[in-house]
XYZ file of C-alpha atoms in Angstrom:
639
model
C 57.648 27.037 31.362
C 57.130 28.532 27.977
C 54.534 26.917 25.767
C 55.327 26.250 22.129
C 52.947 24.941 19.557
C 53.651 21.726 17.735
C 53.546 23.508 14.406
C 56.077 26.092 15.529
C 58.397 23.387 16.829
C 58.254 21.398 13.606
C 59.033 24.505 11.599
C 61.966 25.384 13.850
C 63.451 21.895 13.609
C 63.199 21.808 9.813
C 64.531 25.321 9.232
C 67.590 25.135 11.510
C 71.003 24.378 9.963
C 72.257 23.108 13.279
C 71.337 19.742 14.866
C 68.339 20.088 17.251
C 66.829 17.590 19.681
C 63.783 17.519 21.907
C 64.256 15.143 24.879
C 61.846 14.048 27.539
C 62.673 13.778 31.187
C 64.277 10.349 30.624
C 66.517 11.742 27.832
C 64.517 9.900 25.190
C 64.532 11.681 21.881
C 61.058 13.005 21.080
C 62.135 15.002 18.049
C 65.311 15.208 16.016
C 65.861 17.290 12.891
C 67.520 16.001 9.786
C 70.883 17.642 10.555
C 71.170 15.730 13.797
C 70.246 12.444 12.144
C 72.708 13.055 9.330
C 75.591 13.734 11.691
C 74.933 11.448 14.613
C 72.153 8.989 13.698
C 72.712 5.273 13.221
C 72.573 4.258 9.576
C 69.145 2.908 8.570
C 67.582 3.473 12.032
C 65.443 6.259 13.447
C 66.706 8.020 16.519
C 63.345 9.172 17.817
C 62.025 7.103 20.722
C 65.538 6.101 21.695
C 67.674 7.358 24.594
C 70.268 9.955 23.649
C 72.865 8.020 25.562
C 72.312 4.793 23.593
C 72.535 6.004 20.002
C 75.759 6.204 17.965
C 77.380 3.405 19.905
C 76.710 5.268 23.169
C 78.977 8.116 22.043
C 76.765 10.571 23.908
C 76.991 8.593 27.165
C 79.276 11.113 28.764
C 78.811 11.530 32.541
C 79.516 15.244 32.477
C 76.893 15.752 29.769
C 74.293 13.676 31.702
C 74.930 15.749 34.846
C 74.566 18.959 32.857
C 71.228 17.944 31.282
C 69.939 16.675 34.623
C 70.536 20.086 36.156
C 68.775 21.821 33.259
C 65.717 19.656 33.908
C 65.786 19.873 37.674
C 66.949 23.389 38.239
C 65.413 25.013 35.188
C 68.435 27.004 34.062
C 69.634 27.556 30.528
C 72.972 26.394 29.046
C 74.722 28.451 26.404
C 77.668 27.439 24.303
C 78.752 24.509 26.436
C 81.837 23.076 24.730
C 81.806 19.363 24.182
C 84.308 17.112 22.414
C 82.506 14.095 20.961
C 83.947 11.030 19.226
C 81.570 9.275 16.850
C 82.915 6.301 14.986
C 86.280 7.428 13.590
C 85.608 11.139 13.744
C 85.880 13.715 16.457
C 83.521 16.666 16.730
C 83.839 19.985 18.497
C 80.347 21.057 19.609
C 78.696 23.973 21.397
C 75.503 22.988 23.307
C 72.560 25.285 24.111
C 69.796 23.769 26.341
C 66.411 24.949 27.742
C 63.501 23.154 29.377
C 59.906 23.686 28.355
C 56.470 22.098 29.006
C 54.673 19.833 26.618
C 51.322 21.603 25.853
C 49.499 18.351 25.379
C 50.373 16.375 28.481
C 52.178 19.060 30.474
C 55.367 16.978 30.817
C 58.767 18.672 31.048
C 60.823 18.522 27.849
C 64.377 19.522 27.061
C 65.233 21.584 23.992
C 68.853 20.928 22.886
C 70.421 22.971 20.074
C 73.841 21.788 18.927
C 76.349 23.937 16.953
C 79.052 21.973 15.068
C 82.228 24.082 15.368
C 84.611 21.292 14.427
C 85.950 23.055 11.320
C 86.223 26.338 13.203
C 88.131 24.711 16.071
C 90.428 22.888 13.652
C 91.072 26.099 11.790
C 91.756 27.908 15.035
C 94.052 25.068 16.074
C 95.924 25.372 12.808
C 96.208 29.086 13.316
C 97.493 28.602 16.852
C 99.907 25.942 15.677
C 101.105 28.146 12.861
C 101.539 31.032 15.274
C 103.444 28.807 17.674
C 105.652 27.548 14.858
C 106.180 31.094 13.677
C 107.112 32.185 17.166
C 109.405 29.183 17.578
C 110.949 29.908 14.196
C 111.489 33.545 15.099
C 112.948 32.576 18.474
C 115.196 30.005 16.820
C 116.198 32.447 14.092
C 117.093 35.062 16.692
C 119.175 32.556 18.665
C 120.901 31.293 15.528
C 121.433 34.748 14.081
C 122.808 36.091 17.351
C 125.221 33.162 17.734
C 126.194 32.922 14.057
C 129.753 34.076 13.235
C 128.371 36.499 10.650
C 126.399 39.740 10.668
C 122.783 39.237 9.547
C 120.172 41.740 8.410
C 116.579 41.477 7.140
C 114.464 43.841 5.080
C 110.804 43.912 4.121
C 108.920 44.370 0.870
C 109.694 48.086 1.029
C 113.442 47.378 0.930
C 113.839 48.877 4.388
C 115.783 46.946 6.994
C 113.948 46.003 10.196
C 116.336 43.480 11.762
C 120.068 43.321 12.554
C 121.579 40.536 14.619
C 123.800 40.890 17.658
C 127.034 40.568 15.663
C 126.055 43.510 13.476
C 125.153 45.663 16.463
C 128.334 44.630 18.308
C 130.397 45.505 15.215
C 128.843 48.949 14.676
C 128.360 49.723 18.359
C 124.832 50.997 17.614
C 121.355 49.976 18.746
C 118.741 48.251 16.639
C 116.632 51.431 16.712
C 119.549 53.368 15.207
C 120.191 50.843 12.441
C 116.669 50.007 11.196
C 115.198 51.537 8.052
C 118.089 53.395 6.399
C 119.980 54.102 9.617
C 122.618 51.454 8.843
C 123.727 53.378 5.734
C 125.211 56.074 8.000
C 128.109 53.691 8.656
C 128.892 53.004 4.973
C 132.025 54.717 3.669
C 131.090 57.751 1.533
C 133.131 56.437 -1.388
C 131.143 53.179 -1.356
C 127.653 54.477 -0.553
C 126.380 55.245 -4.072
C 127.637 51.924 -5.449
C 125.988 49.962 -2.603
C 122.658 51.753 -3.088
C 122.725 51.091 -6.836
C 123.436 47.367 -6.401
C 120.799 46.993 -3.694
C 118.111 48.857 -5.653
C 118.765 47.038 -8.930
C 118.738 43.632 -7.246
C 115.623 44.439 -5.207
C 113.655 45.453 -8.281
C 114.705 42.274 -10.088
C 114.285 40.080 -6.981
C 117.796 38.742 -7.566
C 120.588 37.708 -5.235
C 123.412 40.209 -4.923
C 126.958 40.365 -3.583
C 128.947 43.454 -2.823
C 131.926 44.592 -0.824
C 132.083 47.901 0.971
C 133.669 49.596 3.938
C 131.566 49.809 7.118
C 132.495 51.936 10.127
C 133.329 49.857 13.178
C 132.521 50.990 16.687
C 136.114 52.229 17.122
C 135.633 54.610 14.195
C 137.758 52.609 11.759
C 136.379 51.499 8.423
C 136.588 47.778 7.721
C 135.945 45.976 4.458
C 132.971 43.605 4.661
C 131.311 41.255 2.173
C 127.507 41.433 1.939
C 125.314 38.791 0.262
C 121.559 39.387 -0.015
C 118.963 36.744 -0.922
C 115.235 37.369 -1.622
C 112.732 35.650 0.749
C 109.375 34.106 -0.125
C 106.570 32.726 2.077
C 104.771 29.387 1.706
C 102.492 30.949 -0.900
C 105.539 32.051 -2.895
C 104.896 35.675 -2.048
C 107.923 37.969 -1.849
C 108.537 39.054 1.746
C 111.824 40.913 1.526
C 115.542 40.114 1.740
C 117.854 38.418 4.222
C 121.550 39.145 4.091
C 124.765 37.954 5.707
C 127.966 39.967 6.095
C 131.538 39.042 7.014
C 134.520 41.150 8.008
C 136.990 40.518 5.150
C 139.345 43.392 5.913
C 142.314 41.220 6.895
C 141.588 38.849 4.038
C 141.365 41.778 1.617
C 144.627 43.215 2.938
C 146.211 39.796 2.486
C 144.659 39.441 -0.964
C 145.836 42.916 -1.961
C 149.317 42.128 -0.652
C 149.253 38.781 -2.405
C 148.088 40.363 -5.654
C 150.843 42.939 -5.308
C 153.362 40.172 -4.750
C 151.941 38.291 -7.728
C 152.231 41.416 -9.890
C 155.794 41.971 -8.743
C 156.621 38.302 -9.202
C 154.971 38.318 -12.634
C 157.041 41.330 -13.605
C 160.149 39.596 -12.289
C 159.253 36.448 -14.224
C 158.646 38.523 -17.350
C 162.015 40.203 -16.877
C 163.600 36.829 -16.155
C 161.926 35.341 -19.224
C 163.076 38.279 -21.302
C 166.564 37.948 -19.872
C 166.508 34.187 -20.390
C 165.386 34.605 -23.983
C 168.111 37.184 -24.466
C 170.679 34.823 -22.964
C 169.416 31.817 -24.919
C 169.371 33.782 -28.155
C 172.813 35.287 -27.633
C 174.690 32.353 -26.128
C 177.223 30.412 -28.156
C 175.632 27.222 -26.862
C 172.786 25.627 -28.772
C 169.766 24.750 -26.639
C 166.803 22.728 -27.870
C 163.855 20.846 -26.369
C 162.500 17.627 -27.892
C 159.232 15.747 -27.347
C 159.135 11.996 -28.063
C 156.849 10.625 -30.782
C 155.567 7.080 -30.252
C 154.461 4.546 -32.848
C 151.507 2.162 -32.548
C 153.670 -0.241 -30.505
C 154.377 2.551 -27.995
C 157.996 2.793 -29.107
C 159.797 6.088 -29.729
C 160.396 6.470 -33.450
C 161.092 10.197 -33.667
C 161.230 13.462 -31.707
C 159.377 16.722 -32.277
C 161.323 19.949 -31.812
C 159.435 22.043 -29.233
C 162.012 24.800 -28.788
C 165.333 25.841 -30.227
C 167.466 28.908 -29.836
C 169.042 30.323 -33.040
C 172.448 28.728 -32.429
C 171.326 25.124 -33.124
C 169.808 25.589 -36.606
C 172.405 28.237 -37.498
C 175.079 25.517 -37.458
C 173.211 23.907 -40.348
C 172.339 27.113 -42.208
C 168.743 27.128 -40.896
C 166.575 29.435 -38.765
C 164.398 28.780 -35.718
C 161.289 28.967 -37.898
C 162.739 26.198 -40.087
C 162.940 23.694 -37.215
C 160.446 24.387 -34.383
C 157.349 22.200 -34.658
C 159.002 19.787 -37.056
C 160.410 16.330 -36.403
C 164.061 15.428 -36.155
C 163.657 13.167 -39.184
C 162.506 16.170 -41.202
C 165.282 18.493 -40.016
C 168.217 16.379 -38.778
C 167.852 12.948 -40.446
C 171.523 12.200 -39.849
C 170.943 11.495 -36.128
C 169.267 8.198 -37.034
C 172.522 6.811 -38.467
C 175.250 8.369 -36.304
C 174.055 7.010 -32.925
C 172.589 10.275 -31.565
C 168.949 9.083 -31.889
C 169.757 5.964 -29.837
C 171.248 8.147 -27.102
C 168.145 10.365 -27.085
C 165.830 7.350 -26.758
C 167.973 5.797 -23.995
C 167.951 9.033 -21.989
C 164.171 9.382 -22.451
C 163.507 5.803 -21.313
C 165.992 5.600 -18.425
C 166.188 9.230 -17.297
C 170.002 9.006 -17.267
C 171.853 12.006 -18.662
C 174.299 11.433 -21.511
C 176.783 13.263 -23.711
C 178.056 12.845 -27.233
C 180.547 14.329 -29.651
C 180.024 13.953 -33.380
C 181.455 15.168 -36.644
C 178.949 16.068 -39.356
C 179.930 16.384 -43.001
C 178.592 19.751 -44.152
C 179.396 21.088 -47.597
C 182.678 19.246 -47.755
C 183.766 20.326 -44.274
C 183.409 18.600 -40.909
C 181.161 20.318 -38.350
C 182.088 19.136 -34.858
C 179.444 19.281 -32.130
C 179.658 18.442 -28.425
C 176.332 17.968 -26.625
C 174.737 17.001 -23.296
C 171.296 15.331 -23.004
C 169.053 15.836 -19.968
C 165.523 14.501 -19.365
C 163.118 17.192 -18.092
C 159.656 15.799 -17.265
C 158.454 14.239 -20.535
C 160.893 16.095 -22.764
C 164.607 16.148 -23.521
C 166.806 19.206 -23.324
C 169.907 19.059 -25.498
C 172.666 21.595 -24.924
C 175.234 21.648 -27.696
C 178.331 23.578 -28.669
C 180.031 24.042 -31.985
C 183.562 22.840 -31.220
C 184.811 22.852 -34.803
C 187.447 25.541 -34.114
C 188.526 23.873 -30.858
C 188.711 20.514 -32.622
C 190.770 21.937 -35.468
C 192.953 23.804 -32.971
C 193.426 20.631 -30.914
C 194.395 18.635 -34.002
C 196.776 21.396 -35.045
C 198.176 21.611 -31.487
C 198.634 17.845 -31.398
C 200.562 18.045 -34.634
C 202.699 20.940 -33.365
C 203.343 19.112 -30.067
C 204.528 16.060 -31.927
C 206.879 18.219 -33.959
C 207.975 20.100 -30.835
C 208.579 16.901 -28.874
C 210.726 15.683 -31.714
C 212.712 18.900 -31.786
C 213.043 18.897 -27.976
C 214.415 15.390 -28.079
C 216.818 16.423 -30.827
C 217.787 19.528 -28.860
C 218.236 17.614 -25.612
C 220.350 15.038 -27.426
C 222.364 17.728 -29.117
C 222.824 19.595 -25.840
C 223.957 16.451 -24.096
C 226.350 15.519 -26.872
C 227.681 19.056 -27.192
C 228.184 19.421 -23.448
C 229.798 16.000 -23.254
C 232.144 16.784 -26.159
C 233.131 20.085 -24.555
C 234.282 18.373 -21.389
C 237.255 16.582 -23.027
C 239.138 19.703 -24.289
C 238.129 21.495 -21.076
C 239.728 18.770 -18.961
C 242.939 19.057 -21.021
C 243.015 22.827 -20.548
C 242.555 22.362 -16.784
C 245.216 19.600 -16.677
C 247.875 21.491 -18.705
C 247.393 24.816 -16.874
C 247.611 23.025 -13.528
C 250.866 21.263 -14.551
C 252.444 24.477 -15.839
C 251.615 26.277 -12.608
C 252.973 23.353 -10.545
C 256.249 22.962 -12.438
C 257.030 26.286 -14.015
C 255.253 28.898 -11.918
C 258.572 30.345 -10.741
C 259.743 30.764 -14.309
C 256.681 32.729 -15.311
C 256.315 36.430 -14.990
C 253.798 37.790 -12.578
C 251.495 38.751 -15.455
C 251.773 35.258 -17.017
C 250.921 33.702 -13.651
C 247.826 35.914 -13.501
C 246.813 34.769 -16.999
C 247.128 31.115 -16.053
C 245.073 31.605 -12.874
C 242.366 33.383 -14.909
C 242.369 30.464 -17.377
C 241.965 27.993 -14.485
C 239.099 30.008 -12.926
C 237.368 30.375 -16.274
C 237.709 26.655 -16.986
C 236.162 25.857 -13.571
C 233.181 28.105 -14.256
C 232.855 26.496 -17.671
C 232.880 23.044 -16.055
C 230.134 24.057 -13.618
C 228.082 25.518 -16.455
C 228.423 22.341 -18.531
C 227.360 20.238 -15.520
C 224.307 22.464 -15.022
C 223.368 22.279 -18.708
C 223.703 18.505 -18.634
C 221.499 18.368 -15.533
C 218.892 20.612 -17.172
C 218.832 18.559 -20.391
C 218.573 15.247 -18.538
C 215.243 16.396 -17.086
C 213.822 16.423 -20.599
C 215.394 13.247 -21.887
C 215.284 10.942 -18.866
C 212.374 9.448 -16.915
C 212.442 9.412 -13.136
C 210.513 7.399 -10.566
C 208.209 9.235 -8.153
C 208.413 7.957 -4.569
C 206.627 8.887 -1.324
C 209.378 10.856 0.403
C 209.664 12.502 3.780
C 210.891 15.962 2.817
C 212.269 16.498 6.337
C 214.734 13.657 5.782
C 215.600 14.956 2.316
C 216.253 18.483 3.646
C 218.435 17.135 6.442
C 220.607 15.313 3.877
C 221.044 18.498 1.841
C 221.928 20.549 4.949
C 224.499 17.900 5.899
C 226.088 18.120 2.444
C 226.246 21.936 2.761
C 227.421 21.897 6.381
C 230.862 23.402 5.636
C 229.407 26.193 3.484
C 226.799 26.983 6.158
C 229.399 27.125 8.955
C 231.720 29.269 6.855
C 229.004 31.899 6.422
C 227.693 31.525 9.986
C 224.214 30.915 8.617
C 221.244 30.102 10.862
C 218.603 27.725 9.554
C 215.023 27.766 10.962
C 212.905 24.893 9.735
C 209.309 23.796 10.289
C 207.868 20.317 9.798
C 207.642 19.453 6.100
C 205.117 17.029 4.557
C 205.625 13.616 3.027
C 204.955 13.806 -0.717
C 205.287 11.669 -3.807
C 208.296 13.230 -5.552
C 211.506 12.435 -7.410
C 213.978 12.487 -4.485
C 217.055 13.463 -6.514
C 215.179 16.398 -8.040
C 214.051 17.719 -4.658
C 217.587 17.367 -3.315
C 218.763 19.501 -6.201
C 215.914 22.006 -5.688
C 216.586 22.406 -1.942
C 220.324 22.649 -2.676
C 219.903 25.346 -5.329
C 217.607 27.467 -3.140
C 219.849 27.119 -0.053
C 222.935 27.853 -2.114
C 221.298 31.023 -3.484
C 220.242 32.144 -0.005
C 223.814 31.773 1.295
C 225.518 33.104 -1.842
C 223.385 36.273 -2.059
C 223.754 37.149 1.646
C 224.937 40.579 2.829
C 228.664 40.932 3.493
C 228.251 42.220 7.034
C 225.128 40.246 8.046
C 225.036 36.553 8.860
C 222.441 34.688 6.785
C 219.180 33.672 8.443
C 217.153 31.189 6.399
C 213.585 30.131 7.343
C 211.923 27.067 5.811
C 208.157 26.483 6.364
C 205.248 24.513 4.902
C 201.494 25.280 4.861
C 198.485 24.206 2.825
C 196.959 26.735 0.457
C 194.212 26.662 -2.200
C 195.061 28.203 -5.563
C 192.477 28.242 -8.372
C 190.290 25.785 -6.403
C 193.158 23.286 -6.055
C 194.843 22.435 -2.759
C 198.644 22.735 -2.662
C 201.463 22.277 -0.179
C 203.259 25.622 -0.116
C 206.933 25.211 0.897
C 208.593 28.588 1.493
C 212.283 29.475 1.902
C 212.994 33.035 3.084
C 216.340 34.767 3.644
C 217.652 38.125 4.840
C 220.060 38.604 1.941
C 220.448 41.303 -0.673
C 217.037 40.580 -2.201
C 216.036 41.769 -5.665
C 213.814 44.282 -7.433
C 210.232 42.848 -7.639
C 210.093 43.673 -11.346
C 212.503 40.779 -11.936
C 210.497 38.159 -10.001
C 209.746 36.200 -13.194
C 212.922 36.933 -15.129
C 215.123 35.289 -12.469
C 213.665 31.875 -13.429
C 214.870 32.184 -17.035
C 218.004 30.215 -17.923
C 221.257 32.204 -18.041
C 219.547 35.333 -16.660
C 221.639 37.075 -13.985
C 220.816 40.182 -11.970
C 224.425 40.600 -10.768
C 227.833 40.429 -12.373
C 229.468 37.023 -12.634
C 232.579 38.297 -10.883
C 230.498 39.720 -8.006
C 228.495 36.546 -7.365
C 229.765 33.294 -8.868
C 227.149 31.071 -10.504
C 225.897 29.397 -13.663
C 222.664 31.420 -14.086
C 220.673 28.232 -14.525
C 219.973 27.124 -10.934
C 216.520 28.762 -10.579
C 215.536 27.601 -14.084
C 216.244 24.040 -12.895
C 214.085 24.687 -9.776
C 211.225 25.861 -11.975
C 211.488 22.818 -14.234
C 211.473 20.509 -11.190
C 208.299 22.227 -9.918
C 206.643 21.788 -13.319
C 207.649 18.123 -13.450
C 205.744 17.686 -10.174
C 202.607 19.478 -11.544
C 203.419 22.497 -9.405
C 204.978 25.894 -9.772
C 207.420 28.232 -8.007
C 207.211 31.965 -7.325
C 209.533 34.547 -5.799
C 209.096 37.698 -3.704
C 211.900 40.117 -2.949
C 212.888 43.572 -1.832
C 216.378 45.071 -2.291
C 218.499 44.878 0.924
C 215.663 43.099 2.763
C 215.743 39.582 1.378
C 214.042 37.098 -0.904
C 211.411 34.402 -0.416
C 210.774 31.497 -2.761
C 207.432 29.644 -2.645
C 207.224 26.134 -4.033
C 203.669 24.824 -4.691
C 203.167 21.049 -4.981
C 199.658 19.489 -5.266
C 198.495 18.107 -1.902
C 196.495 15.356 -3.641
C 198.796 12.830 -5.230
């Protein structure tokens, strides 16, 4: 054993900053310095003379420690930096123990020198460092997993603005390795036209430690450049020290193409709308119709008491000697006060409240003359659109036409009456002429010379033609003066009756009649009998001398001027006519052939035309010389 003096030991205990004990062979504390007492001593009690394993609530009574100290005493070996975790009261200590035995110089007993180093703070600091390192490693591992699985490309740069990390998506996109991309390697893939701009944005933002956003083209692994968006954000550590940037990128090529296409479409559409607006303004400003938009004005009881003029084309104010500038922005009471007394305001309010469209026609006294307006009201969202037309000329024309029609109807009635009377009065002397010439020829024909006989026969023939003409004139005039009853009539039956009446004439000419099914219509039966008779008579009369007549009668539906008609056609193979006369043949007393060549009154087709008109229809004719003629009768299909 090594001998130490008491004085040396006392000095060592007092000078040491670590806790030091001197124990005897029974682990009783012989000496303890102040640092030990301060850390591990019981409050108000001395530790010297007490067993180490009994102080501090027996905190030191650790079997492993007792075994260790026993070996130091028995085997005389030193202990260095033996780590011990000790719990005293509510605190845990991390200690390093150093132990040696030595002999007491006075009595020669074996003592134990125990130096204790408190490394609690060091261990805790090391633990924090380890924990921080573990957290950092976990964070880096997690970041790598997240960044590699994120649907974006991620990069990181340091305080030198040089990139040191690119995630898997970035590397997969560029087809390059991390070693190729780090530092400034990634810039090799930036499109040359975008490179300078990207560098400028990155440098400016880096110096200011600001976020940035930019779009540029980056070369993909297939060699094609794709537009990407790149957002960079500065990073700071827990001490708020700048550590670099982290950025995320997305492939926006398809989106940009779509956006460019959409913007192009918007530009084109905008141009079209501008052209349409220009065209609309041109139309609105040049139309003869007045167009105006009105906004309701409500009083304190939420009732409409006026309208504000939001828009007006020039036509509306021009009717009143005003301009657009005189009316737009003003109220109706200011510009058109008359609407509050003539019923127009009430119609505007009703349309605004119910949404039901309306119309009106008014006469406005303007400088001693009446201005007539016809208008339609339509609700559009929270406004009214009023479309109006100046119908003053039409109104004056209609009044004038009504007056003329009244005068004309009177004259027609007078003319029809005069025609009827005149024709009736002509029949009496005509009958006497026919009677006397017939008697002379019956009784005195033998006494007359051949020339005289010819004269009398000519008189008789002329009188017969005159009688037929008078009958036709009377028939024509009766259509104007008499009223007839319209009846639903089967035209097939009517045609059969006419053919029966003309049976002898048809057989004499050897005519063939082809007929299709005819409709049932609401007509005046006697008129249609006359019409069919006149057309059939013409077809037979104007047949070719050496060709038997063939007459075809058909019926089909046909739309003319958006109205549906029954078209009844009668075609023949007769002598026909020059197409230039297709309208003239319907004029009364108009003949295309000599009266001696083809006997007739010259009024039959005029009667057919009048019958068609009486039935709200019309009749047309087609013809070719030596080929034939076709007459088309159009009668409305809807009764």
